[in-house]
PDB file of N, CA and C in Angstrom:
ATOM      1  N   MET P 162      -0.435 -39.318 -19.271  1.00 43.00           N
ATOM      2  CA  MET P 162      -1.877 -39.194 -19.327  1.00 43.00           C
ATOM      3  C   MET P 162      -2.311 -38.053 -18.425  1.00 43.00           C
ATOM      4  N   ALA P 163      -3.025 -37.124 -18.954  1.00 43.00           N
ATOM      5  CA  ALA P 163      -3.526 -36.004 -18.157  1.00 43.00           C
ATOM      6  C   ALA P 163      -4.922 -36.335 -17.645  1.00 43.00           C
ATOM      7  N   VAL P 164      -5.218 -35.899 -16.458  1.00 48.00           N
ATOM      8  CA  VAL P 164      -6.536 -36.124 -15.873  1.00 48.00           C
ATOM      9  C   VAL P 164      -7.244 -34.783 -15.780  1.00 48.00           C
ATOM     10  N   ALA P 165      -8.401 -34.694 -16.393  1.00 58.00           N
ATOM     11  CA  ALA P 165      -9.174 -33.458 -16.338  1.00 58.00           C
ATOM     12  C   ALA P 165      -9.917 -33.383 -15.016  1.00 58.00           C
ATOM     13  N   HIS P 166     -10.401 -32.227 -14.680  1.00 78.00           N
ATOM     14  CA  HIS P 166     -11.205 -32.051 -13.481  1.00 78.00           C
ATOM     15  C   HIS P 166     -12.686 -32.062 -13.828  1.00 78.00           C
ATOM     16  N   HIS P 167     -12.983 -32.807 -14.865  1.00 84.00           N
ATOM     17  CA  HIS P 167     -14.362 -32.967 -15.321  1.00 84.00           C
ATOM     18  C   HIS P 167     -14.603 -34.428 -15.661  1.00 84.00           C
ATOM     19  N   CYS P 168     -15.851 -34.832 -15.601  1.00 89.00           N
ATOM     20  CA  CYS P 168     -16.222 -36.183 -15.997  1.00 89.00           C
ATOM     21  C   CYS P 168     -15.856 -36.365 -17.473  1.00 89.00           C
ATOM     22  N   PRO P 169     -15.162 -37.448 -17.816  1.00 88.00           N
ATOM     23  CA  PRO P 169     -14.795 -37.652 -19.217  1.00 88.00           C
ATOM     24  C   PRO P 169     -15.989 -38.001 -20.105  1.00 88.00           C
ATOM     25  N   VAL P 170     -17.121 -38.349 -19.503  1.00 93.00           N
ATOM     26  CA  VAL P 170     -18.301 -38.723 -20.277  1.00 93.00           C
ATOM     27  C   VAL P 170     -19.176 -37.508 -20.576  1.00 93.00           C
ATOM     28  N   CYS P 171     -19.548 -36.755 -19.534  1.00 94.00           N
ATOM     29  CA  CYS P 171     -20.511 -35.659 -19.725  1.00 94.00           C
ATOM     30  C   CYS P 171     -19.923 -34.274 -19.432  1.00 94.00           C
ATOM     31  N   GLN P 172     -18.681 -34.221 -19.004  1.00 92.00           N
ATOM     32  CA  GLN P 172     -17.975 -32.971 -18.701  1.00 92.00           C
ATOM     33  C   GLN P 172     -18.473 -32.248 -17.459  1.00 92.00           C
ATOM     34  N   ALA P 173     -19.256 -32.937 -16.618  1.00 92.00           N
ATOM     35  CA  ALA P 173     -19.666 -32.331 -15.348  1.00 92.00           C
ATOM     36  C   ALA P 173     -18.420 -32.145 -14.487  1.00 92.00           C
ATOM     37  N   ARG P 174     -18.439 -31.157 -13.642  1.00 88.00           N
ATOM     38  CA  ARG P 174     -17.301 -30.889 -12.771  1.00 88.00           C
ATOM     39  C   ARG P 174     -17.045 -32.076 -11.845  1.00 88.00           C
ATOM     40  N   PHE P 175     -15.788 -32.461 -11.729  1.00 80.00           N
ATOM     41  CA  PHE P 175     -15.391 -33.581 -10.871  1.00 80.00           C
ATOM     42  C   PHE P 175     -15.480 -33.127  -9.425  1.00 80.00           C
ATOM     43  N   ARG P 176     -16.231 -33.855  -8.612  1.00 81.00           N
ATOM     44  CA  ARG P 176     -16.458 -33.475  -7.221  1.00 81.00           C
ATOM     45  C   ARG P 176     -15.840 -34.452  -6.231  1.00 81.00           C
ATOM     46  N   GLY P 177     -14.996 -35.347  -6.687  1.00 77.00           N
ATOM     47  CA  GLY P 177     -14.337 -36.279  -5.791  1.00 77.00           C
ATOM     48  C   GLY P 177     -15.155 -37.509  -5.446  1.00 77.00           C
ATOM     49  N   ALA P 178     -16.316 -37.661  -6.056  1.00 86.00           N
ATOM     50  CA  ALA P 178     -17.157 -38.842  -5.818  1.00 86.00           C
ATOM     51  C   ALA P 178     -16.769 -39.938  -6.810  1.00 86.00           C
ATOM     52  N   ARG P 179     -17.023 -41.160  -6.435  1.00 91.00           N
ATOM     53  CA  ARG P 179     -16.680 -42.296  -7.303  1.00 91.00           C
ATOM     54  C   ARG P 179     -17.592 -42.424  -8.514  1.00 91.00           C
ATOM     55  N   VAL P 180     -18.757 -41.807  -8.430  1.00 94.00           N
ATOM     56  CA  VAL P 180     -19.728 -41.866  -9.518  1.00 94.00           C
ATOM     57  C   VAL P 180     -20.115 -40.436  -9.882  1.00 94.00           C
ATOM     58  N   CYS P 181     -20.144 -40.140 -11.172  1.00 93.00           N
ATOM     59  CA  CYS P 181     -20.523 -38.798 -11.625  1.00 93.00           C
ATOM     60  C   CYS P 181     -21.960 -38.508 -11.200  1.00 93.00           C
ATOM     61  N   SER P 182     -22.154 -37.344 -10.594  1.00 91.00           N
ATOM     62  CA  SER P 182     -23.483 -36.974 -10.110  1.00 91.00           C
ATOM     63  C   SER P 182     -24.451 -36.673 -11.255  1.00 91.00           C
ATOM     64  N   ARG P 183     -23.918 -36.377 -12.424  1.00 93.00           N
ATOM     65  CA  ARG P 183     -24.800 -36.052 -13.549  1.00 93.00           C
ATOM     66  C   ARG P 183     -25.155 -37.280 -14.389  1.00 93.00           C
ATOM     67  N   CYS P 184     -24.133 -38.058 -14.796  1.00 96.00           N
ATOM     68  CA  CYS P 184     -24.412 -39.147 -15.745  1.00 96.00           C
ATOM     69  C   CYS P 184     -24.216 -40.539 -15.160  1.00 96.00           C
ATOM     70  N   GLY P 185     -23.640 -40.641 -13.960  1.00 95.00           N
ATOM     71  CA  GLY P 185     -23.468 -41.940 -13.330  1.00 95.00           C
ATOM     72  C   GLY P 185     -22.224 -42.705 -13.764  1.00 95.00           C
ATOM     73  N   ALA P 186     -21.334 -42.060 -14.510  1.00 95.00           N
ATOM     74  CA  ALA P 186     -20.110 -42.732 -14.964  1.00 95.00           C
ATOM     75  C   ALA P 186     -19.225 -43.096 -13.773  1.00 95.00           C
ATOM     76  N   ASP P 187     -18.518 -44.212 -13.897  1.00 95.00           N
ATOM     77  CA  ASP P 187     -17.586 -44.664 -12.867  1.00 95.00           C
ATOM     78  C   ASP P 187     -16.317 -43.812 -12.953  1.00 95.00           C
ATOM     79  N   LEU P 188     -16.050 -43.039 -11.923  1.00 93.00           N
ATOM     80  CA  LEU P 188     -14.893 -42.143 -11.917  1.00 93.00           C
ATOM     81  C   LEU P 188     -13.736 -42.677 -11.069  1.00 93.00           C
ATOM     82  N   GLU P 189     -13.879 -43.902 -10.578  1.00 92.00           N
ATOM     83  CA  GLU P 189     -12.831 -44.466  -9.726  1.00 92.00           C
ATOM     84  C   GLU P 189     -11.471 -44.528 -10.431  1.00 92.00           C
ATOM     85  N   PRO P 190     -11.404 -44.920 -11.713  1.00 91.00           N
ATOM     86  CA  PRO P 190     -10.089 -44.904 -12.376  1.00 91.00           C
ATOM     87  C   PRO P 190      -9.469 -43.499 -12.416  1.00 91.00           C
ATOM     88  N   LEU P 191     -10.301 -42.497 -12.624  1.00 87.00           N
ATOM     89  CA  LEU P 191      -9.845 -41.112 -12.622  1.00 87.00           C
ATOM     90  C   LEU P 191      -9.270 -40.744 -11.262  1.00 87.00           C
ATOM     91  N   MET P 192      -9.947 -41.146 -10.212  1.00 88.00           N
ATOM     92  CA  MET P 192      -9.477 -40.867  -8.857  1.00 88.00           C
ATOM     93  C   MET P 192      -8.162 -41.586  -8.587  1.00 88.00           C
ATOM     94  N   GLY P 193      -8.025 -42.805  -9.098  1.00 91.00           N
ATOM     95  CA  GLY P 193      -6.786 -43.565  -8.915  1.00 91.00           C
ATOM     96  C   GLY P 193      -5.595 -42.886  -9.553  1.00 91.00           C
ATOM     97  N   VAL P 194      -5.791 -42.321 -10.727  1.00 90.00           N
ATOM     98  CA  VAL P 194      -4.712 -41.614 -11.419  1.00 90.00           C
ATOM     99  C   VAL P 194      -4.318 -40.366 -10.629  1.00 90.00           C
ATOM    100  N   ALA P 195      -5.305 -39.638 -10.136  1.00 88.00           N
ATOM    101  CA  ALA P 195      -5.021 -38.432  -9.360  1.00 88.00           C
ATOM    102  C   ALA P 195      -4.258 -38.764  -8.078  1.00 88.00           C
ATOM    103  N   VAL P 196      -4.637 -39.851  -7.420  1.00 92.00           N
ATOM    104  CA  VAL P 196      -3.945 -40.266  -6.195  1.00 92.00           C
ATOM    105  C   VAL P 196      -2.516 -40.692  -6.504  1.00 92.00           C
ATOM    106  N   LYS P 197      -2.327 -41.432  -7.591  1.00 96.00           N
ATOM    107  CA  LYS P 197      -0.975 -41.858  -7.980  1.00 96.00           C
ATOM    108  C   LYS P 197      -0.078 -40.645  -8.195  1.00 96.00           C
ATOM    109  N   ALA P 198      -0.580 -39.649  -8.902  1.00 96.00           N
ATOM    110  CA  ALA P 198       0.212 -38.443  -9.163  1.00 96.00           C
ATOM    111  C   ALA P 198       0.502 -37.691  -7.864  1.00 96.00           C
ATOM    112  N   TRP P 199      -0.468 -37.618  -6.969  1.00 96.00           N
ATOM    113  CA  TRP P 199      -0.250 -36.952  -5.683  1.00 96.00           C
ATOM    114  C   TRP P 199       0.858 -37.647  -4.909  1.00 96.00           C
ATOM    115  N   ARG P 200       0.826 -38.976  -4.890  1.00 98.00           N
ATOM    116  CA  ARG P 200       1.868 -39.731  -4.180  1.00 98.00           C
ATOM    117  C   ARG P 200       3.239 -39.502  -4.799  1.00 98.00           C
ATOM    118  N   LEU P 201       3.294 -39.430  -6.115  1.00 98.00           N
ATOM    119  CA  LEU P 201       4.570 -39.156  -6.781  1.00 98.00           C
ATOM    120  C   LEU P 201       5.084 -37.758  -6.434  1.00 98.00           C
ATOM    121  N   ARG P 202       4.185 -36.772  -6.367  1.00 98.00           N
ATOM    122  CA  ARG P 202       4.613 -35.425  -5.983  1.00 98.00           C
ATOM    123  C   ARG P 202       5.094 -35.401  -4.533  1.00 98.00           C
ATOM    124  N   GLN P 203       4.428 -36.157  -3.665  1.00 98.00           N
ATOM    125  CA  GLN P 203       4.872 -36.237  -2.279  1.00 98.00           C
ATOM    126  C   GLN P 203       6.249 -36.890  -2.194  1.00 98.00           C
ATOM    127  N   ALA P 204       6.467 -37.948  -2.945  1.00 98.00           N
ATOM    128  CA  ALA P 204       7.782 -38.606  -2.979  1.00 98.00           C
ATOM    129  C   ALA P 204       8.838 -37.662  -3.538  1.00 98.00           C
ATOM    130  N   THR P 205       8.451 -36.795  -4.474  1.00 98.00           N
ATOM    131  CA  THR P 205       9.372 -35.787  -5.011  1.00 98.00           C
ATOM    132  C   THR P 205       9.811 -34.845  -3.898  1.00 98.00           C
ATOM    133  N   ARG P 206       8.853 -34.374  -3.113  1.00 98.00           N
ATOM    134  CA  ARG P 206       9.176 -33.468  -1.995  1.00 98.00           C
ATOM    135  C   ARG P 206      10.123 -34.137  -1.004  1.00 98.00           C
ATOM    136  N   GLU P 207       9.877 -35.404  -0.720  1.00 98.00           N
ATOM    137  CA  GLU P 207      10.732 -36.135   0.217  1.00 98.00           C
ATOM    138  C   GLU P 207      12.150 -36.302  -0.339  1.00 98.00           C
ATOM    139  N   ALA P 208      12.264 -36.582  -1.630  1.00 98.00           N
ATOM    140  CA  ALA P 208      13.577 -36.700  -2.260  1.00 98.00           C
ATOM    141  C   ALA P 208      14.310 -35.360  -2.225  1.00 98.00           C
ATOM    142  N   LEU P 209      13.589 -34.272  -2.435  1.00 98.00           N
ATOM    143  CA  LEU P 209      14.205 -32.945  -2.348  1.00 98.00           C
ATOM    144  C   LEU P 209      14.690 -32.675  -0.930  1.00 98.00           C
ATOM    145  N   ASP P 210      13.897 -33.052   0.061  1.00 98.00           N
ATOM    146  CA  ASP P 210      14.301 -32.874   1.460  1.00 98.00           C
ATOM    147  C   ASP P 210      15.582 -33.636   1.776  1.00 98.00           C
ATOM    148  N   ARG P 211      15.747 -34.811   1.160  1.00 98.00           N
ATOM    149  CA  ARG P 211      16.951 -35.620   1.378  1.00 98.00           C
ATOM    150  C   ARG P 211      18.142 -35.123   0.556  1.00 98.00           C
ATOM    151  N   GLY P 212      17.887 -34.210  -0.367  1.00 97.00           N
ATOM    152  CA  GLY P 212      18.952 -33.732  -1.244  1.00 97.00           C
ATOM    153  C   GLY P 212      19.188 -34.632  -2.445  1.00 97.00           C
ATOM    154  N   ASP P 213      18.288 -35.568  -2.695  1.00 98.00           N
ATOM    155  CA  ASP P 213      18.398 -36.484  -3.826  1.00 98.00           C
ATOM    156  C   ASP P 213      17.687 -35.857  -5.032  1.00 98.00           C
ATOM    157  N   HIS P 214      18.354 -34.903  -5.645  1.00 98.00           N
ATOM    158  CA  HIS P 214      17.746 -34.103  -6.703  1.00 98.00           C
ATOM    159  C   HIS P 214      17.474 -34.902  -7.972  1.00 98.00           C
ATOM    160  N   GLU P 215      18.363 -35.824  -8.306  1.00 97.00           N
ATOM    161  CA  GLU P 215      18.136 -36.639  -9.510  1.00 97.00           C
ATOM    162  C   GLU P 215      16.890 -37.506  -9.356  1.00 97.00           C
ATOM    163  N   ARG P 216      16.730 -38.114  -8.190  1.00 98.00           N
ATOM    164  CA  ARG P 216      15.535 -38.932  -7.938  1.00 98.00           C
ATOM    165  C   ARG P 216      14.287 -38.051  -7.937  1.00 98.00           C
ATOM    166  N   ALA P 217      14.394 -36.871  -7.362  1.00 98.00           N
ATOM    167  CA  ALA P 217      13.264 -35.941  -7.353  1.00 98.00           C
ATOM    168  C   ALA P 217      12.845 -35.600  -8.777  1.00 98.00           C
ATOM    169  N   LEU P 218      13.813 -35.404  -9.659  1.00 98.00           N
ATOM    170  CA  LEU P 218      13.502 -35.072 -11.047  1.00 98.00           C
ATOM    171  C   LEU P 218      12.764 -36.217 -11.734  1.00 98.00           C
ATOM    172  N   VAL P 219      13.208 -37.440 -11.500  1.00 98.00           N
ATOM    173  CA  VAL P 219      12.533 -38.604 -12.086  1.00 98.00           C
ATOM    174  C   VAL P 219      11.097 -38.695 -11.578  1.00 98.00           C
ATOM    175  N   LEU P 220      10.925 -38.542 -10.279  1.00 98.00           N
ATOM    176  CA  LEU P 220       9.580 -38.623  -9.685  1.00 98.00           C
ATOM    177  C   LEU P 220       8.677 -37.495 -10.170  1.00 98.00           C
ATOM    178  N   ALA P 221       9.207 -36.283 -10.234  1.00 98.00           N
ATOM    179  CA  ALA P 221       8.406 -35.137 -10.693  1.00 98.00           C
ATOM    180  C   ALA P 221       7.992 -35.312 -12.148  1.00 98.00           C
ATOM    181  N   SER P 222       8.895 -35.843 -12.956  1.00 98.00           N
ATOM    182  CA  SER P 222       8.566 -36.092 -14.369  1.00 98.00           C
ATOM    183  C   SER P 222       7.442 -37.116 -14.491  1.00 98.00           C
ATOM    184  N   GLU P 223       7.541 -38.180 -13.693  1.00 98.00           N
ATOM    185  CA  GLU P 223       6.503 -39.207 -13.723  1.00 98.00           C
ATOM    186  C   GLU P 223       5.166 -38.655 -13.231  1.00 98.00           C
ATOM    187  N   ALA P 224       5.204 -37.834 -12.200  1.00 97.00           N
ATOM    188  CA  ALA P 224       3.968 -37.234 -11.691  1.00 97.00           C
ATOM    189  C   ALA P 224       3.319 -36.362 -12.762  1.00 97.00           C
ATOM    190  N   GLN P 225       4.109 -35.562 -13.450  1.00 97.00           N
ATOM    191  CA  GLN P 225       3.561 -34.692 -14.484  1.00 97.00           C
ATOM    192  C   GLN P 225       3.030 -35.492 -15.668  1.00 97.00           C
ATOM    193  N   HIS P 226       3.694 -36.593 -15.966  1.00 97.00           N
ATOM    194  CA  HIS P 226       3.219 -37.449 -17.051  1.00 97.00           C
ATOM    195  C   HIS P 226       1.879 -38.089 -16.672  1.00 97.00           C
ATOM    196  N   THR P 227       1.712 -38.387 -15.402  1.00 95.00           N
ATOM    197  CA  THR P 227       0.492 -39.031 -14.917  1.00 95.00           C
ATOM    198  C   THR P 227      -0.666 -38.047 -14.826  1.00 95.00           C
ATOM    199  N   HIS P 228      -0.395 -36.870 -14.231  1.00 91.00           N
ATOM    200  CA  HIS P 228      -1.444 -35.847 -14.044  1.00 91.00           C
ATOM    201  C   HIS P 228      -0.774 -34.484 -13.930  1.00 91.00           C
ATOM    202  N   ARG P 229      -0.849 -33.734 -14.976  1.00 92.00           N
ATOM    203  CA  ARG P 229      -0.188 -32.430 -15.025  1.00 92.00           C
ATOM    204  C   ARG P 229      -0.913 -31.420 -14.135  1.00 92.00           C
ATOM    205  N   THR P 230      -0.136 -30.794 -13.226  1.00 93.00           N
ATOM    206  CA  THR P 230      -0.672 -29.750 -12.356  1.00 93.00           C
ATOM    207  C   THR P 230       0.334 -28.610 -12.261  1.00 93.00           C
ATOM    208  N   PRO P 231      -0.110 -27.413 -11.897  1.00 94.00           N
ATOM    209  CA  PRO P 231       0.835 -26.303 -11.707  1.00 94.00           C
ATOM    210  C   PRO P 231       1.844 -26.599 -10.592  1.00 94.00           C
ATOM    211  N   GLN P 232       1.396 -27.233  -9.507  1.00 95.00           N
ATOM    212  CA  GLN P 232       2.303 -27.571  -8.408  1.00 95.00           C
ATOM    213  C   GLN P 232       3.329 -28.600  -8.875  1.00 95.00           C
ATOM    214  N   GLY P 233       2.875 -29.549  -9.652  1.00 96.00           N
ATOM    215  CA  GLY P 233       3.779 -30.556 -10.193  1.00 96.00           C
ATOM    216  C   GLY P 233       4.815 -29.943 -11.116  1.00 96.00           C
ATOM    217  N   GLU P 234       4.386 -28.961 -11.901  1.00 97.00           N
ATOM    218  CA  GLU P 234       5.328 -28.275 -12.794  1.00 97.00           C
ATOM    219  C   GLU P 234       6.376 -27.517 -11.992  1.00 97.00           C
ATOM    220  N   SER P 235       5.966 -26.900 -10.889  1.00 97.00           N
ATOM    221  CA  SER P 235       6.926 -26.204 -10.026  1.00 97.00           C
ATOM    222  C   SER P 235       7.940 -27.178  -9.443  1.00 97.00           C
ATOM    223  N   LEU P 236       7.469 -28.327  -8.974  1.00 98.00           N
ATOM    224  CA  LEU P 236       8.386 -29.342  -8.443  1.00 98.00           C
ATOM    225  C   LEU P 236       9.336 -29.844  -9.527  1.00 98.00           C
ATOM    226  N   HIS P 237       8.810 -30.017 -10.729  1.00 98.00           N
ATOM    227  CA  HIS P 237       9.642 -30.479 -11.843  1.00 98.00           C
ATOM    228  C   HIS P 237      10.729 -29.464 -12.175  1.00 98.00           C
ATOM    229  N   LEU P 238      10.348 -28.207 -12.270  1.00 98.00           N
ATOM    230  CA  LEU P 238      11.330 -27.162 -12.583  1.00 98.00           C
ATOM    231  C   LEU P 238      12.388 -27.032 -11.490  1.00 98.00           C
ATOM    232  N   LEU P 239      11.972 -27.074 -10.234  1.00 98.00           N
ATOM    233  CA  LEU P 239      12.920 -26.987  -9.125  1.00 98.00           C
ATOM    234  C   LEU P 239      13.879 -28.173  -9.146  1.00 98.00           C
ATOM    235  N   SER P 240      13.353 -29.365  -9.343  1.00 98.00           N
ATOM    236  CA  SER P 240      14.190 -30.565  -9.383  1.00 98.00           C
ATOM    237  C   SER P 240      15.190 -30.506 -10.532  1.00 98.00           C
ATOM    238  N   ALA P 241      14.735 -30.049 -11.692  1.00 98.00           N
ATOM    239  CA  ALA P 241      15.626 -29.936 -12.848  1.00 98.00           C
ATOM    240  C   ALA P 241      16.725 -28.911 -12.586  1.00 98.00           C
ATOM    241  N   TRP P 242      16.350 -27.790 -11.999  1.00 98.00           N
ATOM    242  CA  TRP P 242      17.329 -26.744 -11.703  1.00 98.00           C
ATOM    243  C   TRP P 242      18.372 -27.240 -10.700  1.00 98.00           C
ATOM    244  N   LEU P 243      17.923 -27.903  -9.642  1.00 98.00           N
ATOM    245  CA  LEU P 243      18.852 -28.413  -8.627  1.00 98.00           C
ATOM    246  C   LEU P 243      19.750 -29.514  -9.200  1.00 98.00           C
ATOM    247  N   THR P 244      19.210 -30.365 -10.048  1.00 97.00           N
ATOM    248  CA  THR P 244      20.010 -31.410 -10.688  1.00 97.00           C
ATOM    249  C   THR P 244      21.085 -30.785 -11.579  1.00 97.00           C
ATOM    250  N   ASP P 245      20.710 -29.765 -12.321  1.00 97.00           N
ATOM    251  CA  ASP P 245      21.672 -29.056 -13.171  1.00 97.00           C
ATOM    252  C   ASP P 245      22.736 -28.380 -12.312  1.00 97.00           C
ATOM    253  N   LEU P 246      22.327 -27.765 -11.231  1.00 96.00           N
ATOM    254  CA  LEU P 246      23.267 -27.100 -10.323  1.00 96.00           C
ATOM    255  C   LEU P 246      24.264 -28.121  -9.743  1.00 96.00           C
ATOM    256  N   ASP P 247      23.755 -29.287  -9.333  1.00 95.00           N
ATOM    257  CA  ASP P 247      24.624 -30.349  -8.829  1.00 95.00           C
ATOM    258  C   ASP P 247      25.640 -30.763  -9.886  1.00 95.00           C
ATOM    259  N   SER P 248      25.178 -30.911 -11.110  1.00 93.00           N
ATOM    260  CA  SER P 248      26.049 -31.333 -12.210  1.00 93.00           C
ATOM    261  C   SER P 248      27.146 -30.301 -12.468  1.00 93.00           C
ATOM    262  N   ARG P 249      26.799 -29.026 -12.416  1.00 93.00           N
ATOM    263  CA  ARG P 249      27.786 -27.956 -12.643  1.00 93.00           C
ATOM    264  C   ARG P 249      28.817 -27.916 -11.524  1.00 93.00           C
ATOM    265  N   ARG P 250      28.396 -28.223 -10.317  1.00 93.00           N
ATOM    266  CA  ARG P 250      29.330 -28.239  -9.188  1.00 93.00           C
ATOM    267  C   ARG P 250      30.316 -29.397  -9.286  1.00 93.00           C
ATOM    268  N   GLN P 251      29.839 -30.519  -9.818  1.00 91.00           N
ATOM    269  CA  GLN P 251      30.706 -31.690  -9.958  1.00 91.00           C
ATOM    270  C   GLN P 251      31.644 -31.581 -11.149  1.00 91.00           C
ATOM    271  N   ASN P 252      31.230 -30.847 -12.178  1.00 86.00           N
ATOM    272  CA  ASN P 252      32.020 -30.702 -13.405  1.00 86.00           C
ATOM    273  C   ASN P 252      32.187 -29.217 -13.741  1.00 86.00           C
ATOM    274  N   PRO P 253      33.036 -28.510 -12.963  1.00 76.00           N
ATOM    275  CA  PRO P 253      33.161 -27.057 -13.205  1.00 76.00           C
ATOM    276  C   PRO P 253      33.778 -26.719 -14.550  1.00 76.00           C
TER     277      PRO P 253
END
């Protein structure tokens, strides 16, 4: 599920408030999805720091599935590349 940076009801720019300033729509679910994806990207970074590239790839994929971002795509590509590199080293 992708999360836009606009209110899904009236398309007003998302400003981080729980209620849309233009139409009054409840944006809390939108904020929850964005936070979940942020936490997954943070867990991806931590897995990369530990050298757990396979786990990082799983987390980055889940983060991108939850909320696609350019930073998330970079983490996903890096994790995939490192996982592939690990695999090539184990199976020359």
